[in-house]
XYZ file of C-alpha atoms in Angstrom:
156
model
C 39.687 69.199 -75.289
C 38.330 65.677 -75.360
C 41.831 64.272 -75.250
C 42.671 66.273 -72.115
C 39.457 65.125 -70.491
C 40.113 61.503 -71.480
C 43.686 61.650 -70.141
C 42.512 63.213 -66.873
C 39.955 60.435 -66.339
C 42.528 57.793 -67.222
C 44.985 59.230 -64.676
C 42.312 59.399 -61.971
C 41.204 55.811 -62.643
C 44.790 54.530 -62.676
C 45.485 56.289 -59.340
C 42.345 54.768 -57.838
C 43.255 51.252 -58.969
C 46.953 51.578 -58.072
C 46.341 51.434 -54.313
C 46.017 47.992 -52.721
C 44.090 49.114 -49.647
C 40.478 48.159 -49.882
C 38.155 49.757 -47.365
C 35.383 47.274 -48.166
C 37.508 44.404 -46.851
C 37.762 46.084 -43.448
C 34.025 46.706 -43.397
C 33.375 43.089 -44.418
C 35.545 41.854 -41.540
C 33.741 44.127 -39.102
C 30.358 43.004 -40.425
C 31.410 39.351 -40.118
C 32.516 39.908 -36.535
C 29.280 41.735 -35.736
C 27.188 38.881 -37.179
C 29.301 36.326 -35.306
C 28.836 38.262 -32.047
C 25.094 38.529 -32.652
C 24.800 34.781 -33.279
C 26.851 34.032 -30.149
C 24.676 36.372 -28.076
C 21.506 34.753 -29.453
C 22.941 31.310 -28.743
C 23.759 32.321 -25.167
C 20.270 33.786 -24.699
C 18.574 30.627 -26.001
C 20.839 28.433 -23.892
C 20.054 30.522 -20.805
C 16.330 30.373 -21.511
C 16.462 26.607 -21.988
C 18.413 26.175 -18.746
C 15.874 28.327 -16.922
C 12.982 26.358 -18.410
C 14.688 23.081 -17.543
C 15.219 24.225 -13.971
C 11.573 25.299 -13.725
C 10.378 21.910 -15.001
C 12.734 20.135 -12.598
C 11.475 22.237 -9.672
C 7.855 21.599 -10.667
C 8.513 17.867 -10.880
C 10.122 17.847 -7.449
C 7.248 19.854 -5.961
C 4.712 17.512 -7.565
C 6.607 14.509 -6.235
C 6.581 15.987 -2.729
C 2.877 16.814 -2.988
C 2.028 13.293 -4.137
C 4.141 11.797 -1.366
C 2.400 13.997 1.207
C -0.993 13.015 -0.215
C -0.038 9.339 -0.007
C 1.030 9.759 3.598
C -2.221 11.571 4.399
C -4.249 8.778 2.790
C -2.268 6.182 4.721
C -2.838 8.085 7.969
C -6.549 8.399 7.193
C -6.726 4.658 6.529
C -5.039 3.974 9.857
C -7.448 6.321 11.631
C -10.484 4.702 9.993
C -9.179 1.247 10.871
C -8.662 2.293 14.477
C -12.155 3.813 14.626
C -13.684 0.653 13.184
C -11.845 -1.453 15.733
C -13.052 0.837 18.501
C -16.615 0.723 17.219
C -16.719 -3.051 16.847
C -14.890 -3.953 20.034
C -17.029 -5.156 22.954
C -18.280 -2.349 25.169
C -19.234 -2.206 28.743
C -22.907 -3.152 28.758
C -23.463 -1.239 31.959
C -23.204 2.109 30.167
C -25.680 1.495 27.364
C -27.738 -1.278 28.874
C -27.801 -3.080 25.558
C -30.586 -0.870 24.188
C -28.634 0.682 21.327
C -29.237 -0.741 17.857
C -27.791 0.639 14.635
C -30.303 1.105 11.838
C -29.610 1.836 8.237
C -30.290 5.458 7.370
C -29.642 5.471 3.622
C -32.156 4.448 0.971
C -31.966 1.069 -0.667
C -32.372 2.459 -4.197
C -36.018 1.475 -4.623
C -37.470 4.830 -3.655
C -39.606 6.271 -6.433
C -41.394 9.502 -7.184
C -44.254 9.294 -9.657
C -43.143 5.762 -10.499
C -39.571 6.715 -11.521
C -36.362 6.262 -9.528
C -33.593 8.868 -9.203
C -31.661 7.645 -12.276
C -34.715 7.897 -14.510
C -35.444 11.424 -13.251
C -31.838 12.458 -13.906
C -31.984 11.229 -17.518
C -35.382 12.870 -18.049
C -34.085 16.249 -16.841
C -30.917 15.947 -18.977
C -33.051 15.106 -22.041
C -35.297 18.114 -21.500
C -32.249 20.373 -21.055
C -30.698 19.041 -24.285
C -33.934 19.654 -26.214
C -34.118 23.207 -24.800
C -30.517 23.952 -25.849
C -31.111 22.635 -29.372
C -34.322 24.694 -29.637
C -32.551 27.898 -28.563
C -29.704 27.365 -31.051
C -32.198 26.640 -33.844
C -34.268 29.729 -32.957
C -31.250 32.068 -33.041
C -29.886 30.578 -36.259
C -33.282 31.109 -37.936
C -33.421 34.642 -36.588
C -30.016 35.453 -38.131
C -31.072 33.902 -41.455
C -34.309 35.898 -41.393
C -32.447 39.157 -40.705
C -30.008 38.434 -43.542
C -32.884 37.778 -45.967
C -34.671 41.012 -45.012
C -31.496 43.076 -45.319
C -31.005 41.880 -48.926
C -34.340 43.316 -49.977
C -33.383 46.864 -48.979
């Protein structure tokens, strides 16, 4: 009985190995083609994304260039307008219309104005110092409060 079984297995194995067609080779070729197609699709997607990003950067640069050029033109026009206004203001006027009674006086402070003996810069620094001390005090208070709560919770 064992001999018949052994001969049957030998015949089956010899039949299996006698064929030269290998199905795994076809599957390997298909898998290779699928991987190649996937890589090509990924490459095309990345290339498309990079082209889109490059176009967006190029468009942004062109828009920024146009904006800066427009701003420069506006500044130039403003300078021309100010120059024209200064020329108009300083040119001789007809004295018959204002009778020579108009005098320009300075309306801004000369920087020596004080309040309680301190000028504006000193007051600014004083207020900033007080604000900094208040912020540090608040942070210190809350950090101590958290530490205190942690210490009390350990005793429970």
